[in-house]
Short mmCIF file of C-alpha atoms in Angstrom, two decimals:
data_model
loop_
_atom_site.label_atom_id
_atom_site.label_comp_id
_atom_site.label_asym_id
_atom_site.label_seq_id
_atom_site.Cartn_x
_atom_site.Cartn_y
_atom_site.Cartn_z
CA MET A 1 130.07 38.85 -114.45
CA GLU A 2 126.62 37.91 -115.76
CA PRO A 3 124.85 38.58 -119.07
CA LEU A 4 122.20 41.27 -119.19
CA ARG A 5 118.68 40.08 -118.43
CA GLN A 6 115.72 40.72 -120.70
CA ASP A 7 114.42 43.58 -118.54
CA ASP A 8 117.80 45.27 -117.96
CA PRO A 9 118.43 48.64 -119.61
CA ARG A 10 120.74 48.64 -122.61
CA GLU A 11 122.23 52.09 -122.10
CA ALA A 12 122.84 54.85 -119.56
CA GLY A 13 123.42 58.21 -121.19
CA PRO A 14 126.10 57.70 -123.84
CA TYR A 15 127.26 54.37 -122.37
CA ARG A 16 126.18 51.00 -123.80
CA LEU A 17 125.58 48.33 -121.15
CA GLU A 18 127.04 44.88 -121.83
CA GLY A 19 126.76 42.80 -118.66
CA ARG A 20 126.03 42.71 -114.94
CA LEU A 21 128.91 43.22 -112.50
CA GLY A 22 126.93 43.13 -109.26
CA GLY A 23 124.87 45.31 -107.00
CA GLY A 24 124.44 46.67 -103.52
CA GLY A 25 122.25 48.75 -101.29
CA MET A 26 122.40 51.80 -103.52
CA GLY A 27 121.90 50.21 -106.92
CA ARG A 28 123.00 47.82 -109.67
CA VAL A 29 126.40 47.89 -111.37
CA PHE A 30 126.87 47.05 -115.05
CA LEU A 31 129.81 46.62 -117.36
CA GLY A 32 129.47 49.33 -120.01
CA ARG A 33 131.35 50.73 -122.94
CA SER A 34 131.91 54.34 -123.94
CA ARG A 35 131.37 55.59 -127.47
CA GLY A 36 135.12 55.39 -127.97
CA GLY A 37 135.17 51.73 -126.92
CA ARG A 38 136.54 52.08 -123.38
CA ARG A 39 135.14 49.66 -120.80
CA VAL A 40 133.49 51.32 -117.80
CA ALA A 41 131.52 50.37 -114.69
CA VAL A 42 128.04 51.93 -114.61
CA LYS A 43 126.09 52.21 -111.36
CA LEU A 44 122.33 52.75 -111.72
CA ILE A 45 120.74 54.16 -108.56
CA ARG A 46 117.73 52.39 -107.06
CA PRO A 47 114.38 54.09 -107.83
CA GLU A 48 113.44 54.60 -104.17
CA PHE A 49 116.49 56.82 -103.68
CA ALA A 50 115.94 58.64 -106.95
CA GLU A 51 112.45 59.63 -105.80
CA ASP A 52 113.99 61.83 -103.09
CA PRO A 53 114.92 65.30 -104.46
CA GLY A 54 117.31 65.78 -101.53
CA PHE A 55 119.15 62.61 -102.50
CA ARG A 56 119.56 63.84 -106.07
CA ARG A 57 121.01 67.14 -104.86
CA ARG A 58 123.49 65.44 -102.55
CA PHE A 59 124.34 62.88 -105.23
CA ALA A 60 125.16 65.68 -107.68
CA LEU A 61 127.51 67.37 -105.19
CA GLU A 62 129.25 64.14 -104.17
CA ALA A 63 129.65 62.94 -107.75
CA GLU A 64 131.22 66.24 -108.78
CA ALA A 65 133.69 66.03 -105.88
CA ALA A 66 134.46 62.38 -106.72
CA ARG A 67 135.38 63.34 -110.29
CA ARG A 68 138.28 65.38 -108.90
CA VAL A 69 139.84 62.37 -107.15
CA GLY A 70 143.03 61.19 -108.82
CA GLY A 71 145.88 58.90 -107.87
CA PHE A 72 146.93 55.41 -108.87
CA TYR A 73 144.78 53.46 -106.43
CA THR A 74 141.24 54.65 -107.12
CA ALA A 75 138.79 53.90 -109.93
CA GLN A 76 138.40 57.25 -111.68
CA VAL A 77 134.89 58.70 -111.84
CA VAL A 78 134.34 59.69 -115.47
CA GLY A 79 130.70 60.72 -115.60
CA ALA A 80 127.40 61.05 -113.76
CA ASP A 81 123.85 62.24 -114.36
CA PRO A 82 121.91 62.93 -111.15
CA ASP A 83 118.86 64.07 -113.17
CA ALA A 84 118.54 60.89 -115.24
CA ASP A 85 115.87 58.27 -114.58
CA PRO A 86 117.47 56.46 -112.87
CA PRO A 87 120.50 58.54 -111.86
CA TRP A 88 123.81 56.94 -112.82
CA LEU A 89 127.51 57.16 -112.03
CA VAL A 90 130.29 55.86 -114.29
CA THR A 91 133.83 54.90 -113.27
CA ALA A 92 136.77 53.32 -115.03
CA TYR A 93 136.41 49.54 -115.21
CA ILE A 94 139.14 47.74 -113.26
CA PRO A 95 139.55 44.09 -114.37
CA GLY A 96 140.04 41.97 -111.29
CA PRO A 97 138.18 40.28 -108.44
CA SER A 98 137.13 42.11 -105.34
CA LEU A 99 139.08 41.36 -102.18
CA GLN A 100 135.97 39.61 -100.90
CA GLN A 101 135.81 37.35 -103.96
CA ALA A 102 139.52 36.53 -103.83
CA VAL A 103 139.53 35.60 -100.14
CA ALA A 104 136.30 33.61 -100.47
CA ALA A 105 137.79 31.62 -103.36
CA HIS A 106 141.39 31.14 -102.21
CA GLY A 107 141.63 32.06 -98.53
CA PRO A 108 143.70 34.73 -96.73
CA LEU A 109 146.42 36.58 -98.61
CA PRO A 110 150.17 36.27 -97.89
CA ALA A 111 151.75 38.88 -95.62
CA GLU A 112 153.67 40.50 -98.51
CA THR A 113 150.46 40.89 -100.50
CA VAL A 114 148.67 42.40 -97.50
CA ALA A 115 151.46 44.98 -97.15
CA VAL A 116 151.09 46.02 -100.81
CA LEU A 117 147.33 46.06 -100.36
CA GLY A 118 147.50 48.27 -97.28
CA ALA A 119 149.93 50.75 -98.80
CA GLY A 120 147.86 51.04 -101.97
CA LEU A 121 144.59 51.51 -100.10
CA ALA A 122 146.17 54.11 -97.82
CA GLU A 123 147.38 56.03 -100.86
CA GLY A 124 143.97 55.76 -102.50
CA LEU A 125 142.20 57.01 -99.38
CA THR A 126 144.67 59.90 -99.16
CA ALA A 127 143.62 60.99 -102.66
CA ILE A 128 139.96 60.74 -101.68
CA HIS A 129 140.44 62.77 -98.50
CA ALA A 130 142.37 65.43 -100.44
CA CYS A 131 139.10 66.20 -102.25
CA ASP A 132 137.23 66.66 -98.95
CA LEU A 133 135.51 63.29 -99.25
CA VAL A 134 135.29 60.42 -96.77
CA HIS A 135 134.66 56.96 -98.21
CA ARG A 136 132.36 55.83 -95.37
CA ASP A 137 131.96 52.29 -96.73
CA LEU A 138 135.41 50.80 -97.28
CA LYS A 139 134.99 47.01 -97.19
CA PRO A 140 136.36 43.96 -99.04
CA SER A 141 133.75 44.19 -101.81
CA ASN A 142 134.80 47.80 -102.48
CA VAL A 143 138.44 46.86 -103.07
CA ILE A 144 139.44 45.54 -106.51
CA LEU A 145 142.64 43.51 -106.88
CA ALA A 146 144.13 44.55 -110.23
CA ALA A 147 147.30 43.26 -111.87
CA ASP A 148 149.23 46.41 -110.91
CA GLY A 149 147.84 46.96 -107.41
CA PRO A 150 144.59 47.45 -105.50
CA ARG A 151 141.89 49.99 -106.33
CA VAL A 152 139.36 51.67 -104.04
CA ILE A 153 135.90 51.82 -105.63
CA ASP A 154 132.47 53.17 -104.67
CA PHE A 155 133.79 56.33 -103.03
CA GLY A 156 132.16 59.72 -103.00
CA ILE A 157 128.46 58.85 -103.06
CA SER A 158 127.69 57.22 -99.70
CA ARG A 159 127.04 60.61 -98.08
CA ALA A 160 124.20 61.15 -100.54
CA LEU A 161 122.23 58.57 -98.53
CA ASP A 162 122.39 60.66 -95.34
CA ALA A 163 118.97 61.97 -94.34
CA THR A 164 117.32 59.99 -97.13
CA SER A 165 113.94 58.85 -95.86
CA HIS A 166 114.41 55.31 -97.19
CA THR A 167 117.59 54.48 -95.26
CA HIS A 168 116.47 54.75 -91.61
CA ALA A 169 119.98 53.67 -90.58
CA VAL A 170 123.58 54.75 -90.56
CA VAL A 171 125.47 54.37 -93.83
CA GLY A 172 128.13 51.68 -93.77
CA THR A 173 128.64 47.93 -93.39
CA PRO A 174 128.66 46.13 -90.02
CA GLY A 175 132.10 44.69 -89.41
CA PHE A 176 133.89 47.47 -91.28
CA MET A 177 132.45 50.70 -89.87
CA SER A 178 134.06 52.82 -87.17
CA PRO A 179 132.59 53.23 -83.67
CA GLU A 180 131.65 56.85 -84.39
CA GLN A 181 129.94 55.79 -87.60
CA ALA A 182 128.08 53.01 -85.79
CA ARG A 183 126.83 55.56 -83.26
CA GLY A 184 125.52 57.79 -86.06
CA ARG A 185 128.01 60.56 -85.30
CA ALA A 186 129.91 62.75 -87.74
CA VAL A 187 132.79 60.95 -89.43
CA GLY A 188 136.08 62.17 -90.87
CA PRO A 189 139.22 60.64 -92.40
CA ALA A 190 139.97 58.75 -89.17
CA SER A 191 136.82 56.70 -89.75
CA ASP A 192 138.29 55.42 -93.01
CA VAL A 193 141.51 54.52 -91.16
CA PHE A 194 139.47 52.29 -88.85
CA SER A 195 137.75 50.66 -91.84
CA LEU A 196 141.12 50.17 -93.55
CA ALA A 197 142.38 48.25 -90.52
CA CYS A 198 139.31 46.01 -90.60
CA VAL A 199 139.88 45.33 -94.30
CA LEU A 200 143.55 44.43 -93.74
CA ALA A 201 142.64 42.07 -90.90
CA TYR A 202 140.11 40.40 -93.20
CA ALA A 203 142.67 40.09 -96.00
CA ALA A 204 145.23 38.47 -93.69
CA THR A 205 142.90 36.12 -91.79
CA GLY A 206 139.72 35.69 -93.83
CA ARG A 207 137.57 37.24 -91.09
CA GLY A 208 136.88 40.64 -89.64
CA PRO A 209 138.51 41.65 -86.34
CA PHE A 210 135.14 41.86 -84.60
CA GLY A 211 133.87 38.44 -85.60
CA ALA A 212 130.72 37.35 -87.39
CA GLY A 213 127.04 37.10 -86.55
CA PRO A 214 124.06 39.45 -86.69
CA GLY A 215 124.90 43.01 -87.68
CA GLU A 216 123.72 44.38 -84.35
CA ALA A 217 126.07 42.07 -82.46
CA ILE A 218 129.05 43.03 -84.61
CA VAL A 219 128.30 46.74 -84.20
CA TYR A 220 128.08 46.29 -80.42
CA ARG A 221 131.53 44.66 -80.38
CA ILE A 222 132.97 47.44 -82.55
CA VAL A 223 131.74 50.06 -80.09
CA HIS A 224 132.50 48.23 -76.83
CA ASP A 225 134.93 45.32 -77.30
CA GLU A 226 138.56 44.90 -78.28
CA PRO A 227 139.37 43.37 -81.68
CA ASP A 228 140.53 39.78 -82.10
CA LEU A 229 143.94 40.04 -83.79
CA ALA A 230 145.34 36.72 -82.58
CA HIS A 231 146.06 35.37 -86.06
CA LEU A 232 147.69 38.49 -87.52
CA PRO A 233 151.48 38.66 -88.00
CA GLY A 234 153.13 40.67 -85.22
CA ALA A 235 154.06 43.87 -87.09
CA LEU A 236 150.74 44.03 -88.91
CA ALA A 237 148.83 43.27 -85.70
CA ASP A 238 150.46 46.24 -83.98
CA LEU A 239 149.55 48.63 -86.81
CA VAL A 240 146.00 47.31 -87.10
CA ARG A 241 145.49 47.55 -83.34
CA ARG A 242 146.47 51.24 -83.33
CA CYS A 243 144.21 51.95 -86.31
CA LEU A 244 141.31 50.34 -84.42
CA ALA A 245 141.45 52.74 -81.47
CA LYS A 246 137.93 53.59 -80.32
CA ASP A 247 138.82 57.28 -80.15
CA PRO A 248 139.39 58.71 -83.66
CA ALA A 249 142.08 61.01 -82.27
CA GLY A 250 144.09 57.99 -81.13
CA ARG A 251 144.43 56.46 -84.60
CA PRO A 252 147.49 57.01 -86.80
CA GLY A 253 147.07 59.06 -89.95
CA LEU A 254 147.26 57.58 -93.42
CA SER A 255 150.74 59.05 -93.84
CA ASP A 256 151.88 57.04 -90.81
CA VAL A 257 150.25 53.90 -92.22
CA LEU A 258 152.09 54.43 -95.51
CA ASP A 259 155.39 54.95 -93.69
CA GLU A 260 155.02 51.62 -91.90
CA LEU A 261 153.90 49.60 -94.92
CA SER A 262 155.87 51.14 -97.79
CA GLY A 263 159.10 49.29 -96.99
CA ALA A 264 157.44 45.89 -97.44
CA ALA A 265 155.08 47.02 -100.18
CA GLN A 266 157.09 46.75 -103.37
CA ALA A 267 154.31 46.42 -105.94
CA THR A 268 155.37 44.19 -108.83
CA PRO A 269 153.44 42.29 -111.52
CA GLU A 270 153.65 39.31 -109.16
CA TRP A 271 152.19 41.05 -106.11
CA LEU A 272 149.22 38.66 -106.04
CA PRO A 273 149.40 34.91 -105.39
CA PRO A 274 149.03 32.83 -108.58
CA PRO A 275 145.38 31.73 -108.06
CA VAL A 276 144.27 35.36 -107.66
CA THR A 277 146.36 36.41 -110.67
CA THR A 278 144.37 33.84 -112.64
CA MET A 279 141.14 35.51 -111.50
CA VAL A 280 142.46 38.83 -112.82
CA THR A 281 143.35 37.27 -116.17
CA GLU A 282 139.90 35.73 -116.49
CA ARG A 283 138.28 39.13 -116.05
CA LEU A 284 140.51 40.66 -118.69
CA VAL A 285 139.11 38.33 -121.34
CA GLN A 286 135.50 37.96 -120.18
CA THR A 287 132.90 39.19 -122.67
CA PRO A 288 129.33 38.54 -121.56
CA THR A 289 126.79 37.41 -124.14
CA SER A 290 123.49 39.19 -123.60
CA PRO A 291 120.02 38.20 -124.79
CA PRO A 292 118.43 40.45 -127.41
CA PRO A 293 116.42 43.38 -126.04
CA PRO A 294 112.67 42.79 -125.65
CA GLU A 295 110.59 43.51 -128.73
CA ALA A 296 108.68 46.76 -128.88
CA PRO A 297 104.91 46.43 -128.34
CA GLY A 298 103.21 45.42 -131.56
CA ALA A 299 106.42 44.44 -133.31
CA ALA A 300 105.56 40.75 -133.38
CA ALA A 301 102.10 41.42 -134.76
CA ALA A 302 103.49 43.62 -137.50
CA ALA A 303 106.01 40.97 -138.58
#
């Protein structure tokens, strides 16, 4: 988390912005606070997307659908304003590192942790699909490791980028997108199952199942090559391999994934290894200190 910069906004609708959480292709994410004092994550959409009226319409529809998503393993969408300048989306703030941050800092996760992770993500995706949404961009940076289990974030708005003149590419992240998504074809829940398998392989080994390198090379391997699962534990490797079937119809459903992982996934306060638990604790107590907002024009002269 970083302090606000001098040129950062200080509010979005009724939410006060307190620090920077990160950013991505669609916009910047800030730590905010509601009028009642609840911490939230506020995503401000990039201006080039906001200029497209079609994007705003799709964003409004997707945000409304995302607000209906419940369950224990998603970050609840609590507000959005597609007509604001810039448009914004607000979710519950989940204290904890992303899966990407945790693995980068401390290496692959233990098998027991990966089982809890997989079961939680499968349950979260089930809740998302129940609202007729497909995540379309499940990846390690969109998974938060909280004290009581994982959370899926950034769902429900990726489809708003479709047909936006500024994208010129399929929505998704090389290394974690399905073959049908990489080909620019229609995607359904089975696409998220493929992405889930890629995320679990990353969690268990520290690398994606289709290797590293330029995005185009990774996408080619996703479409044409078999995954490298050599370093995955046997039972997990078998499940991940089936979830990575090139044909969406050949992949197991999320219910099947849950059935296979739920026995090993007994979520407890100690589900994370100690170094990652420390990362969670640090985020619980972090309070960024921001610089004062820039003075209004003429204020210095009047002083």
